[in-house]
Amino acid sequence: SQQGEEDPQALSIQEGENATMNCSYKTSINNLQWYRQNSGRGLVHLILIRSNEREKHSGRLRVTLDTSKKSSSLLITASRAADTASYFCATDAIGGFKTIFGAGTRLFVKA
Amino acid sequence: DTAVSQTPKYLVTQMGNDKSIKCEQNLGHDTMYWYKQDSKKFLKIMFSYNNKELIINETVPNRFSPKSPDKAHLNLHINSLELGDSAVYFCASSQEGGRGSPLHFGNGTRLTVT
């Protein structure tokens, strides 16, 4: 079964608005990552947050992690049409060599 | 310069055929992976290799045989293709078995079995 489950499955917003995506996971983690996938392309790493961190920023991205609730959120501020993509959360198995991806959120930003 | 490259980008074939997908990374990473993405975008790990050694085989049918001739290459051979094998297959690489180290993905091979 998938380690991460994302919510919502799809999100449509206007350019300039903020987009928030949520991810829940089931087991203990060392870190959680977010990736973006543009149509027809491979996944691209966006940001990693470690289990001892609560919040992390990178440009217009803000990630939070709540290990007590086993959940994370990705906020994209001031969205642009170019942000249209699928976004996935991912966690590493404790022993490594196995990164497990959530089902993804499809974000559509209308110009 | 492409970091993780896989060929071919598209593969259309008939049931029962055998096909291969090649992957190469020039990042100097130790760990390479094959992932399968289905039509609903679910991404599932198939195999991971570290320094040419198989580490993870995620209950993939033995019709799928990965081969790593060196740590920069991980190829995937599929025998007796079935309709259900239609998907996009992604190769990826990372340092340190992915523990805290991001995965770098190729652009995928879209396999269509008719």
PDB file of C-alpha atoms in Angstrom:
ATOM      1  CA  SER A   1       0.000   0.000   0.000  1.00  0.00           C
ATOM      2  CA  GLN A   2       1.078   3.540  -0.529  1.00  0.00           C
ATOM      3  CA  GLN A   3       3.008   5.076   2.332  1.00  0.00           C
ATOM      4  CA  GLY A   4       1.764   8.562   1.579  1.00  0.00           C
ATOM      5  CA  GLU A   5      -1.736   9.636   0.730  1.00  0.00           C
ATOM      6  CA  GLU A   6      -2.330  13.051  -0.701  1.00  0.00           C
ATOM      7  CA  ASP A   7      -5.205  15.404  -0.439  1.00  0.00           C
ATOM      8  CA  PRO A   8      -6.751  16.821  -2.503  1.00  0.00           C
ATOM      9  CA  GLN A   9      -6.376  14.596  -5.537  1.00  0.00           C
ATOM     10  CA  ALA A  10      -6.816  17.609  -7.785  1.00  0.00           C
ATOM     11  CA  LEU A  11      -6.774  21.349  -7.246  1.00  0.00           C
ATOM     12  CA  SER A  12      -7.634  24.152  -9.640  1.00  0.00           C
ATOM     13  CA  ILE A  13      -6.805  27.752  -8.722  1.00  0.00           C
ATOM     14  CA  GLN A  14      -6.258  31.146 -10.326  1.00  0.00           C
ATOM     15  CA  GLU A  15      -2.806  32.548 -10.898  1.00  0.00           C
ATOM     16  CA  GLY A  16      -1.676  34.518  -7.875  1.00  0.00           C
ATOM     17  CA  GLU A  17      -3.591  32.389  -5.382  1.00  0.00           C
ATOM     18  CA  ASN A  18      -1.941  30.068  -2.887  1.00  0.00           C
ATOM     19  CA  ALA A  19      -2.102  26.292  -3.273  1.00  0.00           C
ATOM     20  CA  THR A  20      -1.991  23.917  -0.321  1.00  0.00           C
ATOM     21  CA  MET A  21      -1.509  20.183  -0.633  1.00  0.00           C
ATOM     22  CA  ASN A  22      -1.540  17.705   2.208  1.00  0.00           C
ATOM     23  CA  CYS A  23       0.137  14.371   2.692  1.00  0.00           C
ATOM     24  CA  SER A  24      -0.356  11.693   5.316  1.00  0.00           C
ATOM     25  CA  TYR A  25       1.905   8.740   5.937  1.00  0.00           C
ATOM     26  CA  LYS A  26       1.727   5.610   8.028  1.00  0.00           C
ATOM     27  CA  THR A  27       5.072   4.670   9.545  1.00  0.00           C
ATOM     28  CA  SER A  28       7.951   6.419  11.290  1.00  0.00           C
ATOM     29  CA  ILE A  29      10.148   8.442   8.989  1.00  0.00           C
ATOM     30  CA  ASN A  30      13.585  10.039   8.946  1.00  0.00           C
ATOM     31  CA  ASN A  31      12.540  12.645   6.417  1.00  0.00           C
ATOM     32  CA  LEU A  32       9.801  13.576   3.980  1.00  0.00           C
ATOM     33  CA  GLN A  33      10.272  14.959   0.512  1.00  0.00           C
ATOM     34  CA  TRP A  34       8.124  16.707  -2.064  1.00  0.00           C
ATOM     35  CA  TYR A  35       8.503  16.267  -5.796  1.00  0.00           C
ATOM     36  CA  ARG A  36       6.932  17.887  -8.832  1.00  0.00           C
ATOM     37  CA  GLN A  37       6.095  16.131 -12.085  1.00  0.00           C
ATOM     38  CA  ASN A  38       5.324  18.087 -15.215  1.00  0.00           C
ATOM     39  CA  SER A  39       3.315  16.344 -17.899  1.00  0.00           C
ATOM     40  CA  GLY A  40       5.403  13.808 -19.812  1.00  0.00           C
ATOM     41  CA  ARG A  41       8.464  14.313 -17.619  1.00  0.00           C
ATOM     42  CA  GLY A  42      10.183  12.686 -14.685  1.00  0.00           C
ATOM     43  CA  LEU A  43       9.804  13.788 -11.092  1.00  0.00           C
ATOM     44  CA  VAL A  44      11.892  16.681  -9.847  1.00  0.00           C
ATOM     45  CA  HIS A  45      12.869  17.058  -6.216  1.00  0.00           C
ATOM     46  CA  LEU A  46      11.559  20.227  -4.579  1.00  0.00           C
ATOM     47  CA  ILE A  47      12.314  20.114  -0.887  1.00  0.00           C
ATOM     48  CA  LEU A  48      13.199  17.749   1.948  1.00  0.00           C
ATOM     49  CA  ILE A  49      12.189  18.161   5.565  1.00  0.00           C
ATOM     50  CA  ARG A  50      13.751  16.057   8.300  1.00  0.00           C
ATOM     51  CA  SER A  51      11.760  14.453  11.075  1.00  0.00           C
ATOM     52  CA  ASN A  52      13.161  16.888  13.660  1.00  0.00           C
ATOM     53  CA  GLU A  53      12.062  19.928  11.631  1.00  0.00           C
ATOM     54  CA  ARG A  54       8.594  21.454  11.746  1.00  0.00           C
ATOM     55  CA  GLU A  55       8.768  23.914   8.884  1.00  0.00           C
ATOM     56  CA  LYS A  56      10.995  24.632   5.922  1.00  0.00           C
ATOM     57  CA  HIS A  57      10.981  27.275   3.212  1.00  0.00           C
ATOM     58  CA  SER A  58      12.403  27.367  -0.276  1.00  0.00           C
ATOM     59  CA  GLY A  59      11.472  30.336  -2.433  1.00  0.00           C
ATOM     60  CA  ARG A  60       7.674  30.271  -2.823  1.00  0.00           C
ATOM     61  CA  LEU A  61       7.446  26.844  -1.193  1.00  0.00           C
ATOM     62  CA  ARG A  62       6.671  26.237   2.442  1.00  0.00           C
ATOM     63  CA  VAL A  63       6.575  22.739   3.878  1.00  0.00           C
ATOM     64  CA  THR A  64       5.362  21.752   7.310  1.00  0.00           C
ATOM     65  CA  LEU A  65       5.713  18.435   9.078  1.00  0.00           C
ATOM     66  CA  ASP A  66       3.721  17.149  12.019  1.00  0.00           C
ATOM     67  CA  THR A  67       5.164  13.819  13.061  1.00  0.00           C
ATOM     68  CA  SER A  68       2.553  13.373  15.811  1.00  0.00           C
ATOM     69  CA  LYS A  69      -0.161  13.412  13.157  1.00  0.00           C
ATOM     70  CA  LYS A  70       2.020  11.775  10.513  1.00  0.00           C
ATOM     71  CA  SER A  71       1.205  14.527   8.071  1.00  0.00           C
ATOM     72  CA  SER A  72       2.861  17.179   5.964  1.00  0.00           C
ATOM     73  CA  SER A  73       1.670  20.061   3.861  1.00  0.00           C
ATOM     74  CA  LEU A  74       3.129  21.877   0.877  1.00  0.00           C
ATOM     75  CA  LEU A  75       2.134  25.480   0.332  1.00  0.00           C
ATOM     76  CA  ILE A  76       2.914  27.228  -2.937  1.00  0.00           C
ATOM     77  CA  THR A  77       2.429  30.947  -2.608  1.00  0.00           C
ATOM     78  CA  ALA A  78       1.546  33.350  -5.425  1.00  0.00           C
ATOM     79  CA  SER A  79       1.049  30.505  -7.866  1.00  0.00           C
ATOM     80  CA  ARG A  80       1.919  30.807 -11.549  1.00  0.00           C
ATOM     81  CA  ALA A  81       0.660  28.971 -14.602  1.00  0.00           C
ATOM     82  CA  ALA A  82       4.064  27.260 -14.730  1.00  0.00           C
ATOM     83  CA  ASP A  83       3.301  25.627 -11.372  1.00  0.00           C
ATOM     84  CA  THR A  84       0.724  23.445 -13.126  1.00  0.00           C
ATOM     85  CA  ALA A  85       1.961  19.921 -12.432  1.00  0.00           C
ATOM     86  CA  SER A  86       1.445  16.909 -10.193  1.00  0.00           C
ATOM     87  CA  TYR A  87       2.974  17.080  -6.739  1.00  0.00           C
ATOM     88  CA  PHE A  88       4.017  14.037  -4.766  1.00  0.00           C
ATOM     89  CA  CYS A  89       5.137  13.523  -1.227  1.00  0.00           C
ATOM     90  CA  ALA A  90       7.632  10.752  -0.558  1.00  0.00           C
ATOM     91  CA  THR A  91       9.164   9.032   2.416  1.00  0.00           C
ATOM     92  CA  ASP A  92      12.245   6.857   2.753  1.00  0.00           C
ATOM     93  CA  ALA A  93      12.055   3.411   4.280  1.00  0.00           C
ATOM     94  CA  ILE A  94      14.129   3.364   7.477  1.00  0.00           C
ATOM     95  CA  GLY A  95      16.743   1.067   5.938  1.00  0.00           C
ATOM     96  CA  GLY A  96      16.967   3.165   2.806  1.00  0.00           C
ATOM     97  CA  PHE A  97      16.982   2.099  -0.855  1.00  0.00           C
ATOM     98  CA  LYS A  98      13.223   2.461  -1.068  1.00  0.00           C
ATOM     99  CA  THR A  99      11.519   5.825  -1.448  1.00  0.00           C
ATOM    100  CA  ILE A 100       7.750   5.494  -1.369  1.00  0.00           C
ATOM    101  CA  PHE A 101       5.535   8.012  -3.119  1.00  0.00           C
ATOM    102  CA  GLY A 102       2.042   9.179  -2.374  1.00  0.00           C
ATOM    103  CA  ALA A 103      -0.724   9.229  -4.934  1.00  0.00           C
ATOM    104  CA  GLY A 104      -0.067  12.851  -5.870  1.00  0.00           C
ATOM    105  CA  THR A 105      -2.070  16.037  -6.170  1.00  0.00           C
ATOM    106  CA  ARG A 106      -2.719  17.426  -9.635  1.00  0.00           C
ATOM    107  CA  LEU A 107      -2.502  21.197  -9.518  1.00  0.00           C
ATOM    108  CA  PHE A 108      -3.895  23.331 -12.319  1.00  0.00           C
ATOM    109  CA  VAL A 109      -3.157  27.047 -12.217  1.00  0.00           C
ATOM    110  CA  LYS A 110      -5.294  29.121 -14.536  1.00  0.00           C
ATOM    111  CA  ALA A 111      -3.747  32.215 -16.088  1.00  0.00           C
TER     112      ALA A 111
ATOM    113  CA  ASP B   1      23.812  17.511 -19.983  1.00  0.00           C
ATOM    114  CA  THR B   2      21.154  14.996 -19.027  1.00  0.00           C
ATOM    115  CA  ALA B   3      21.748  13.578 -15.555  1.00  0.00           C
ATOM    116  CA  VAL B   4      19.576  10.465 -15.845  1.00  0.00           C
ATOM    117  CA  SER B   5      18.772   9.363 -19.364  1.00  0.00           C
ATOM    118  CA  GLN B   6      16.648   6.450 -20.432  1.00  0.00           C
ATOM    119  CA  THR B   7      15.870   5.054 -23.838  1.00  0.00           C
ATOM    120  CA  PRO B   8      13.625   4.643 -25.615  1.00  0.00           C
ATOM    121  CA  LYS B   9      11.098   7.332 -24.706  1.00  0.00           C
ATOM    122  CA  TYR B  10       8.254   5.392 -26.293  1.00  0.00           C
ATOM    123  CA  LEU B  11       7.892   1.667 -26.778  1.00  0.00           C
ATOM    124  CA  VAL B  12       4.914   0.104 -28.541  1.00  0.00           C
ATOM    125  CA  THR B  13       4.873  -3.655 -28.831  1.00  0.00           C
ATOM    126  CA  GLN B  14       2.616  -6.667 -28.924  1.00  0.00           C
ATOM    127  CA  MET B  15       1.786  -9.108 -26.191  1.00  0.00           C
ATOM    128  CA  GLY B  16       4.301 -11.870 -25.813  1.00  0.00           C
ATOM    129  CA  ASN B  17       7.265  -9.875 -27.076  1.00  0.00           C
ATOM    130  CA  ASP B  18      10.442  -9.182 -25.139  1.00  0.00           C
ATOM    131  CA  LYS B  19      11.753  -5.630 -24.773  1.00  0.00           C
ATOM    132  CA  SER B  20      14.473  -3.719 -22.965  1.00  0.00           C
ATOM    133  CA  ILE B  21      14.777  -0.227 -21.525  1.00  0.00           C
ATOM    134  CA  LYS B  22      18.183   1.284 -20.892  1.00  0.00           C
ATOM    135  CA  CYS B  23      19.152   3.796 -18.226  1.00  0.00           C
ATOM    136  CA  GLU B  24      22.346   5.698 -17.571  1.00  0.00           C
ATOM    137  CA  GLN B  25      23.228   8.311 -14.967  1.00  0.00           C
ATOM    138  CA  ASN B  26      26.232  10.642 -15.003  1.00  0.00           C
ATOM    139  CA  LEU B  27      25.824  11.935 -11.451  1.00  0.00           C
ATOM    140  CA  GLY B  28      28.232   9.489  -9.853  1.00  0.00           C
ATOM    141  CA  HIS B  29      25.442   8.081  -7.689  1.00  0.00           C
ATOM    142  CA  ASP B  30      25.713   4.685  -6.074  1.00  0.00           C
ATOM    143  CA  THR B  31      22.041   3.774  -6.080  1.00  0.00           C
ATOM    144  CA  MET B  32      19.701   3.308  -9.035  1.00  0.00           C
ATOM    145  CA  TYR B  33      16.023   2.448  -9.195  1.00  0.00           C
ATOM    146  CA  TRP B  34      13.227   1.407 -11.484  1.00  0.00           C
ATOM    147  CA  TYR B  35       9.759   2.741 -10.795  1.00  0.00           C
ATOM    148  CA  LYS B  36       6.482   2.002 -12.575  1.00  0.00           C
ATOM    149  CA  GLN B  37       3.817   4.703 -12.920  1.00  0.00           C
ATOM    150  CA  ASP B  38       0.347   3.555 -13.875  1.00  0.00           C
ATOM    151  CA  SER B  39      -2.397   5.434 -15.652  1.00  0.00           C
ATOM    152  CA  LYS B  40      -3.603   6.931 -12.362  1.00  0.00           C
ATOM    153  CA  LYS B  41      -0.138   8.326 -11.690  1.00  0.00           C
ATOM    154  CA  PHE B  42       0.607   5.895  -8.857  1.00  0.00           C
ATOM    155  CA  LEU B  43       4.368   5.500  -8.675  1.00  0.00           C
ATOM    156  CA  LYS B  44       5.556   2.136  -7.385  1.00  0.00           C
ATOM    157  CA  ILE B  45       9.111   1.044  -6.786  1.00  0.00           C
ATOM    158  CA  MET B  46      10.165  -2.092  -8.627  1.00  0.00           C
ATOM    159  CA  PHE B  47      13.891  -2.492  -7.973  1.00  0.00           C
ATOM    160  CA  SER B  48      16.783  -0.709  -6.355  1.00  0.00           C
ATOM    161  CA  TYR B  49      20.462  -1.414  -6.916  1.00  0.00           C
ATOM    162  CA  ASN B  50      23.450  -0.183  -4.986  1.00  0.00           C
ATOM    163  CA  ASN B  51      26.890  -0.419  -6.583  1.00  0.00           C
ATOM    164  CA  LYS B  52      25.555  -2.984  -9.068  1.00  0.00           C
ATOM    165  CA  GLU B  53      24.015  -5.164  -6.369  1.00  0.00           C
ATOM    166  CA  LEU B  54      20.268  -5.803  -6.128  1.00  0.00           C
ATOM    167  CA  ILE B  55      18.927  -4.439  -2.850  1.00  0.00           C
ATOM    168  CA  ILE B  56      15.174  -4.230  -3.312  1.00  0.00           C
ATOM    169  CA  ASN B  57      12.958  -6.436  -5.461  1.00  0.00           C
ATOM    170  CA  GLU B  58       9.455  -5.318  -4.734  1.00  0.00           C
ATOM    171  CA  THR B  59       7.619  -8.555  -5.608  1.00  0.00           C
ATOM    172  CA  VAL B  60       7.919  -7.886  -9.294  1.00  0.00           C
ATOM    173  CA  PRO B  61       7.108 -10.819 -11.630  1.00  0.00           C
ATOM    174  CA  ASN B  62      10.237 -12.606 -12.729  1.00  0.00           C
ATOM    175  CA  ARG B  63       9.429 -11.639 -16.321  1.00  0.00           C
ATOM    176  CA  PHE B  64      11.145  -8.396 -15.315  1.00  0.00           C
ATOM    177  CA  SER B  65      14.894  -8.742 -15.059  1.00  0.00           C
ATOM    178  CA  PRO B  66      17.047  -5.754 -14.186  1.00  0.00           C
ATOM    179  CA  LYS B  67      20.735  -5.751 -14.979  1.00  0.00           C
ATOM    180  CA  SER B  68      23.397  -3.377 -13.754  1.00  0.00           C
ATOM    181  CA  PRO B  69      26.672  -3.782 -15.666  1.00  0.00           C
ATOM    182  CA  ASP B  70      28.216  -0.945 -13.646  1.00  0.00           C
ATOM    183  CA  LYS B  71      26.956   1.556 -11.132  1.00  0.00           C
ATOM    184  CA  ALA B  72      26.143   4.120 -13.832  1.00  0.00           C
ATOM    185  CA  HIS B  73      23.800   1.828 -15.749  1.00  0.00           C
ATOM    186  CA  LEU B  74      20.647  -0.042 -14.867  1.00  0.00           C
ATOM    187  CA  ASN B  75      18.734  -1.721 -17.651  1.00  0.00           C
ATOM    188  CA  LEU B  76      15.354  -3.399 -17.505  1.00  0.00           C
ATOM    189  CA  HIS B  77      14.469  -6.391 -19.648  1.00  0.00           C
ATOM    190  CA  ILE B  78      10.880  -7.563 -19.827  1.00  0.00           C
ATOM    191  CA  ASN B  79       9.941 -10.979 -21.183  1.00  0.00           C
ATOM    192  CA  SER B  80       6.576 -12.127 -22.489  1.00  0.00           C
ATOM    193  CA  LEU B  81       4.961  -8.719 -22.277  1.00  0.00           C
ATOM    194  CA  GLU B  82       1.371  -8.529 -21.041  1.00  0.00           C
ATOM    195  CA  LEU B  83      -1.318  -5.875 -21.453  1.00  0.00           C
ATOM    196  CA  GLY B  84      -0.976  -4.990 -17.767  1.00  0.00           C
ATOM    197  CA  ASP B  85       2.653  -4.043 -18.276  1.00  0.00           C
ATOM    198  CA  SER B  86       1.530  -0.915 -20.118  1.00  0.00           C
ATOM    199  CA  ALA B  87       2.736   2.002 -18.017  1.00  0.00           C
ATOM    200  CA  VAL B  88       5.448   4.609 -17.799  1.00  0.00           C
ATOM    201  CA  TYR B  89       8.707   3.244 -16.411  1.00  0.00           C
ATOM    202  CA  PHE B  90      11.081   5.622 -14.674  1.00  0.00           C
ATOM    203  CA  CYS B  91      14.700   5.150 -13.880  1.00  0.00           C
ATOM    204  CA  ALA B  92      16.139   7.164 -10.983  1.00  0.00           C
ATOM    205  CA  SER B  93      19.362   7.482  -9.045  1.00  0.00           C
ATOM    206  CA  SER B  94      20.469   8.807  -5.683  1.00  0.00           C
ATOM    207  CA  GLN B  95      23.351   8.872  -3.254  1.00  0.00           C
ATOM    208  CA  GLU B  96      23.374   6.929  -0.007  1.00  0.00           C
ATOM    209  CA  GLY B  97      20.454   4.687  -0.865  1.00  0.00           C
ATOM    210  CA  GLY B  98      18.156   7.686  -0.883  1.00  0.00           C
ATOM    211  CA  ARG B  99      18.461   8.191   2.862  1.00  0.00           C
ATOM    212  CA  GLY B 100      18.042  11.941   3.056  1.00  0.00           C
ATOM    213  CA  SER B 101      19.321  12.242  -0.478  1.00  0.00           C
ATOM    214  CA  PRO B 102      16.901  13.175  -3.263  1.00  0.00           C
ATOM    215  CA  LEU B 103      16.140  10.955  -6.208  1.00  0.00           C
ATOM    216  CA  HIS B 104      16.963  12.161  -9.716  1.00  0.00           C
ATOM    217  CA  PHE B 105      14.590  10.819 -12.337  1.00  0.00           C
ATOM    218  CA  GLY B 106      14.844  10.195 -16.038  1.00  0.00           C
ATOM    219  CA  ASN B 107      12.001  11.362 -18.252  1.00  0.00           C
ATOM    220  CA  GLY B 108      10.389   7.961 -18.456  1.00  0.00           C
ATOM    221  CA  THR B 109       9.680   5.302 -21.037  1.00  0.00           C
ATOM    222  CA  ARG B 110       6.043   4.972 -22.030  1.00  0.00           C
ATOM    223  CA  LEU B 111       5.417   1.308 -22.739  1.00  0.00           C
ATOM    224  CA  THR B 112       2.263   0.349 -24.609  1.00  0.00           C
ATOM    225  CA  VAL B 113       1.460  -3.316 -25.030  1.00  0.00           C
ATOM    226  CA  THR B 114      -1.218  -4.140 -27.596  1.00  0.00           C
TER     227      THR B 114
END
